[in-house]
Coordinates of C-alpha atoms and ligand atoms in Angstrom, one line a residue:
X37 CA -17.2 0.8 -16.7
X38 CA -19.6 3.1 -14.8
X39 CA -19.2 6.0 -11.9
X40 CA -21.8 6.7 -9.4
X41 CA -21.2 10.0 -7.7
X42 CA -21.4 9.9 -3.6
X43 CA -22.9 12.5 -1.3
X44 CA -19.0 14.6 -1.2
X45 CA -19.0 15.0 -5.1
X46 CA -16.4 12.5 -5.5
X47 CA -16.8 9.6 -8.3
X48 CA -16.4 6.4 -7.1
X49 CA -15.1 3.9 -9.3
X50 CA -17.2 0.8 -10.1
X51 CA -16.2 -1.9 -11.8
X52 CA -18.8 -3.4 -13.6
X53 CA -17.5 -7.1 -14.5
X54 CA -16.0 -7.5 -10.9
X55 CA -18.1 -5.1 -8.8
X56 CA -15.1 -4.8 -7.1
X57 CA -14.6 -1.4 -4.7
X58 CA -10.9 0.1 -3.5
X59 CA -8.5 -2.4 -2.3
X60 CA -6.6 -0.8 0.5
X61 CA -3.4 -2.9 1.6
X62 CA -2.4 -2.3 5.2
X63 CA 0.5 -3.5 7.0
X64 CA 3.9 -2.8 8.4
X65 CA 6.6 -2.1 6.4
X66 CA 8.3 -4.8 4.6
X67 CA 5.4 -6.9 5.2
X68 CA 4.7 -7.7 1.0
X69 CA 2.3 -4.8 0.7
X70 CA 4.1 -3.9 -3.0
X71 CA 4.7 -7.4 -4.1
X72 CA 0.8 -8.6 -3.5
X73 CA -0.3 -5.1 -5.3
X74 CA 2.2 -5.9 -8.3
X75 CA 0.4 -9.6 -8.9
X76 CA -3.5 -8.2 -8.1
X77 CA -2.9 -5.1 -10.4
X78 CA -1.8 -7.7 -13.2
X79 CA -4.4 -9.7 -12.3
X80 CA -7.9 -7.4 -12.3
X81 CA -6.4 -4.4 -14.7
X82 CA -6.5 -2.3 -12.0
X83 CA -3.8 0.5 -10.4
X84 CA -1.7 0.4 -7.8
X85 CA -1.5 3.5 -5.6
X86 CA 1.7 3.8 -3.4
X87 CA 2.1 6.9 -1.5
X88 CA 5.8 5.4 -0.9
X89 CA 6.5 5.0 -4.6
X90 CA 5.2 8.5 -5.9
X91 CA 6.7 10.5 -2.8
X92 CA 9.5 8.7 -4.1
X93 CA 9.3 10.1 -7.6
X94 CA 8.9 13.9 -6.2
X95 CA 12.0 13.2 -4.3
X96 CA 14.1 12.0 -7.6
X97 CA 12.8 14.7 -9.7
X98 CA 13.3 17.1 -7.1
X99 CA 10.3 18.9 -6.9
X100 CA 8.9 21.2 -4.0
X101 CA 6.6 18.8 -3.0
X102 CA 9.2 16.0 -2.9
X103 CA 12.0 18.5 -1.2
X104 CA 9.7 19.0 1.2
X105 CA 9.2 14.7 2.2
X106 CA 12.2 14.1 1.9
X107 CA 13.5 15.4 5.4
X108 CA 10.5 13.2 6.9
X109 CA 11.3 9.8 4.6
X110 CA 14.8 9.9 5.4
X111 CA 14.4 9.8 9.1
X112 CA 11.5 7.3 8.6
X113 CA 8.7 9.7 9.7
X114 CA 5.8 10.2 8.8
X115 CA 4.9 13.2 6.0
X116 CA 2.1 15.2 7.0
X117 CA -1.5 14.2 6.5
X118 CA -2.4 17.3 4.6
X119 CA 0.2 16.6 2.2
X120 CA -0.1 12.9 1.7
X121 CA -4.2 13.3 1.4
X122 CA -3.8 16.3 -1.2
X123 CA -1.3 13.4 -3.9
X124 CA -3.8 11.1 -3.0
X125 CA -6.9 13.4 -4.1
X126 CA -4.9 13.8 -6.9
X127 CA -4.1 10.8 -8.1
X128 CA -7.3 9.0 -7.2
X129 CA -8.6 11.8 -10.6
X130 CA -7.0 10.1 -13.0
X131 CA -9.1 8.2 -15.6
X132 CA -7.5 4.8 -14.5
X133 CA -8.8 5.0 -10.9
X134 CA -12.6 4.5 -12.6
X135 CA -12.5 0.8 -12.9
X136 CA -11.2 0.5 -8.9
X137 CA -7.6 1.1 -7.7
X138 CA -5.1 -0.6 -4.6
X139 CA -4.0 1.6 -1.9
X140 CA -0.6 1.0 -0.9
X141 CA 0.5 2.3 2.3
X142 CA -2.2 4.5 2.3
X143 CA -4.0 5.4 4.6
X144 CA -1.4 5.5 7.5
X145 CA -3.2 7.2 10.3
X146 CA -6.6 7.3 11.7
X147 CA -6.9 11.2 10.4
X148 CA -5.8 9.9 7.0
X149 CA -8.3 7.0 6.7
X150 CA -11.2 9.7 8.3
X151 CA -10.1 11.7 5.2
X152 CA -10.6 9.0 3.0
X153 CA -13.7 8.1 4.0
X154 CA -15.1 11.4 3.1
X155 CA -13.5 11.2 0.1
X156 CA -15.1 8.4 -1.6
X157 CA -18.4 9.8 0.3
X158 CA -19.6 8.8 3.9
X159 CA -21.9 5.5 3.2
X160 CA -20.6 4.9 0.2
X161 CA -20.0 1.2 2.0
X162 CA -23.5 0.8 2.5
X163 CA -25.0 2.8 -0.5
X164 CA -23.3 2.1 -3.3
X165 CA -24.6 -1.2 -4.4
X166 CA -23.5 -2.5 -7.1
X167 CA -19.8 -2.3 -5.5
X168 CA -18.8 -4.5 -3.3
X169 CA -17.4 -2.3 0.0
X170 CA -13.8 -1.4 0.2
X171 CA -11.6 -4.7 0.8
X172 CA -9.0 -3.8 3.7
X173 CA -6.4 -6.5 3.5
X174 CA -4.1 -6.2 6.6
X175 CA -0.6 -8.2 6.3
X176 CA 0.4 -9.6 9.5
X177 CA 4.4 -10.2 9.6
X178 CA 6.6 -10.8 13.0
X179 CA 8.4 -8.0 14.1
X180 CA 12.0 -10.4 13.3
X181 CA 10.7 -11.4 9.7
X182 CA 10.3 -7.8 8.8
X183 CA 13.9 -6.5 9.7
X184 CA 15.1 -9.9 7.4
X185 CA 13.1 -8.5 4.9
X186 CA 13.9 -4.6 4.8
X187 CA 17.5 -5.0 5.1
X188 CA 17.2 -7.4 2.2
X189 CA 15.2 -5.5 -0.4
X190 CA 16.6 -4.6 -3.7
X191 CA 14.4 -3.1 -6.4
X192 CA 14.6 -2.8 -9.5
X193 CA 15.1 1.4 -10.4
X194 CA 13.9 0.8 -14.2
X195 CA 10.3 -1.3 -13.5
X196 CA 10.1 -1.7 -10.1
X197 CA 10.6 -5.2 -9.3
X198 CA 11.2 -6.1 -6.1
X199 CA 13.6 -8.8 -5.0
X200 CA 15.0 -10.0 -2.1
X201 CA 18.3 -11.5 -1.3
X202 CA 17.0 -13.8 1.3
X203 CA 13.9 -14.8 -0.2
X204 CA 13.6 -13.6 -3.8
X205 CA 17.1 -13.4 -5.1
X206 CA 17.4 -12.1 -8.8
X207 CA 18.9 -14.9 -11.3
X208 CA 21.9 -12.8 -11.8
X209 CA 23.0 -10.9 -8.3
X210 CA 21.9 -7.3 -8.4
X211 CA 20.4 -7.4 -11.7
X212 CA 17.0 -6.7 -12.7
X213 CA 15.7 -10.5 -14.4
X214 CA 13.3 -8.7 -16.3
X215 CA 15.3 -5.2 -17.7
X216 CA 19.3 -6.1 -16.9
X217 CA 18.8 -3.0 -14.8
X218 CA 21.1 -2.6 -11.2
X219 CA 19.2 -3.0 -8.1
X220 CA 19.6 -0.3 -5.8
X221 CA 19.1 -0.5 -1.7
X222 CA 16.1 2.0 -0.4
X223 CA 18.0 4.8 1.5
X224 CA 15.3 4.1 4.3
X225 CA 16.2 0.1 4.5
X226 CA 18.8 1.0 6.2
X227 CA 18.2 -0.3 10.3
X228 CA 18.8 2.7 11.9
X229 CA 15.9 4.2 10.1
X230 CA 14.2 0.7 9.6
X231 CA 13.9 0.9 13.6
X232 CA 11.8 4.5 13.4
X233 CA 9.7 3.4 10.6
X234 CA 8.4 0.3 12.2
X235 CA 7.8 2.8 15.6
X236 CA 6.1 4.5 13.1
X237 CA 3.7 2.3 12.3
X238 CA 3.5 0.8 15.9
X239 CA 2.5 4.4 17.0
X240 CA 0.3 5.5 14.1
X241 CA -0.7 3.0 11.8
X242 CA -1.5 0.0 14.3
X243 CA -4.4 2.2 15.6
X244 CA -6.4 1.6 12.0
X245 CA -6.8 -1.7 12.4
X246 CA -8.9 -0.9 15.0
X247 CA -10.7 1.5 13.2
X248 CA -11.4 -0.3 10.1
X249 CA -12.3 -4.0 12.4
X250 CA -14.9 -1.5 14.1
X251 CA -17.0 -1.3 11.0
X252 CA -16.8 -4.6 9.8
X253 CA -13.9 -4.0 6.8
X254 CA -10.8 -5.6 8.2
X255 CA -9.7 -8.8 6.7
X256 CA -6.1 -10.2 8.0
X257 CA -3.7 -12.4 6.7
X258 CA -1.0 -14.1 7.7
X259 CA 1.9 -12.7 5.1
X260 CA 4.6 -14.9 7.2
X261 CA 4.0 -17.6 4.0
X262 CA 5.8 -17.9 1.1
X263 CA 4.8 -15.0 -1.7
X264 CA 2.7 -17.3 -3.3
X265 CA 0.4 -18.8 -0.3
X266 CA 0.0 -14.9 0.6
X267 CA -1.5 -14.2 -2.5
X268 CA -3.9 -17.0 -2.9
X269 CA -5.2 -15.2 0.5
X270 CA -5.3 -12.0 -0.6
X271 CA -7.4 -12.9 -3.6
X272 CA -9.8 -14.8 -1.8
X273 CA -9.8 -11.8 0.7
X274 CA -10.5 -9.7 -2.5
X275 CA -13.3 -12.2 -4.3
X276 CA -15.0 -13.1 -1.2
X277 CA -14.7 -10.4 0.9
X278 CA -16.2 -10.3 4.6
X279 CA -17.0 -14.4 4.0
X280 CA -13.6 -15.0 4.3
Ligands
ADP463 P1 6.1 -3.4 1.6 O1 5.6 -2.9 0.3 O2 5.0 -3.9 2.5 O3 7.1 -2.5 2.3 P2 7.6 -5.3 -0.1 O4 6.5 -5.9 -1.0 O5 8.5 -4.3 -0.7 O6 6.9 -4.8 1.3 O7 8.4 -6.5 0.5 C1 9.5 -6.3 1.4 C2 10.6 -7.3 1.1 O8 10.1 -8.6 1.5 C3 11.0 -7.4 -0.3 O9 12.4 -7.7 -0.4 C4 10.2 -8.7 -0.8 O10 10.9 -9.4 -1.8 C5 10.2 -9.5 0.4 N1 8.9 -10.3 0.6 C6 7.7 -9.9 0.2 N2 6.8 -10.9 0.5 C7 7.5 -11.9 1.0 C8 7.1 -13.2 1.5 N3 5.9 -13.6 1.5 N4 8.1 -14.0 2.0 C9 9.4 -13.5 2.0 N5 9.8 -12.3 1.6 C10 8.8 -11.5 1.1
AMP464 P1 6.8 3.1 1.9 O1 7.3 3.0 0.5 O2 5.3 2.8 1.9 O3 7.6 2.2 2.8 O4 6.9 4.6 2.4 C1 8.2 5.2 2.4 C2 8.0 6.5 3.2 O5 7.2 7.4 2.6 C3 7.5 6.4 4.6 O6 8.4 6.0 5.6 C4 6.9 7.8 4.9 O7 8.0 8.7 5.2 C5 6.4 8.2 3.5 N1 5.0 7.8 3.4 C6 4.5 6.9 2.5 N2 3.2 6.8 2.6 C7 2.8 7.6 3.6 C8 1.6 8.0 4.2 N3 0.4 7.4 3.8 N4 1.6 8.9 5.2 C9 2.7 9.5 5.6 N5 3.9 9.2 5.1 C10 4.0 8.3 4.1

């Protein structure tokens, strides 16, 4: 494994047997972003970044940072850029991040991906060679098949399995297959809340597949398939990139 630093200062990871660049996952929520990261982490060795799942952990342990989200993530809002982009920045320093990382459910608004971008260095898309450029997968789901699949979740607490009664029932109801842990219900998959989350995204989110089709990095899938079918796609998305 190598790092090439860009024009900001930041390292960019660069995975020398796959050449492979960041993987960023975008879709609504509820659309599989988690499961598909769960099976291509597995698959290239490579970590999975979810802005949901660590502003998750700040909330559990309680700290300033996670007191702070949790009045936005419990009334399905948005946190703030700033805050989101500084974990990020954060996270993306850890050794692990060298050999290429997924982004999931990150970035979330066009000031987010802008901030991103500068991140990992302006042209690092075009100058960084010996990576292929960042792999957007975007998730498309129908607006019906994602409420079915919200209200459904149950993940695992203990290694963060997710299941769903509707489509991906655990052997044993409420129990984790792999750990004999009990599933537990997001406090945010509740509809109420489902309903401002998905105007969320409408409002927010929707705009950056605009902004990553205009340079040439948006690749979509139809995630309305069964788990399996979707992840054949997304790793032909990932291994052949813009021939898809
Ligand atoms: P996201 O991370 O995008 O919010 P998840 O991966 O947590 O979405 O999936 C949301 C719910 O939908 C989970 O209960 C999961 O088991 C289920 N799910 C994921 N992919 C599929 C699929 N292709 N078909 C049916 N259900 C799915
Ligand atoms: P998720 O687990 O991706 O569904 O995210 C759960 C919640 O965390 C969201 O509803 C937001 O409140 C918050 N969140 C996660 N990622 C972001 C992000 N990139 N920007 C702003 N808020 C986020």
């Amino acid at each position: 494994m190598d790092s090439t630093a860009t024009e900001s200062g930041a390292q960019m990871p660069v995975n020398e047997q796959t050449g492979m660049g960041p993987i960023i996952l975008f879709g609504p929520p509820g659309a599989g972003k988690g499961t598909q990261a769960k099976v291509i982490t597995e698959k290239y060795g490579i970590p999975q970044i979810s802005t949901g799942d660590i502003l998750r952990d700040h909330v559990s342990r309680g700290t300033e940072l996670g007191v702070r989200a949790k009045a936005y993530m419990d009334q399905g809002q948005y946190v703030p850029d700033q805050v989101v982009c500084d974990m990020v920045a954060e996270r993306l320093t850890h050794a692990d991040c060298m050999k290429g990382f997924i982004l999931d459910g990150f970035p979330r608004t066009v000031a987010q991906a802008e901030w991103l971008d500068k991140y990992l260095g302006n042209r690092v898309f075009d100058t960084l060679k010996q990576c292929r450029p960042a792999v957007v997968i975007r998730f498309v789901v129908e607006y019906n098949a994602l409420l079915q699949r919200l209200t459904g979740r149950r993940t695992c607490p203990t290694c963060g399995r997710i299941y769903n009664v509707h489509f991906q029932p655990p052997r044993v109801p409420d129990t984790c297959d792999v750990d004999g842990s009990r599933l537990v219900t997001r406090k945010d998959d509740r509809e109420d809340v489902i309903a401002e989350r998905l105007k969320e995204y409408e409002q927010q989110t929707l705009p950056l597949a605009e902004y990553y089709r205009k340079c040439n990095r948006l690749l979509e899938i139809n995630a309305d398939q069964p788990v399996e079918v979707v992840t054949a796609e997304a790793l032909r998305a990932i291994e052949h990139g813009h021939s898809l």
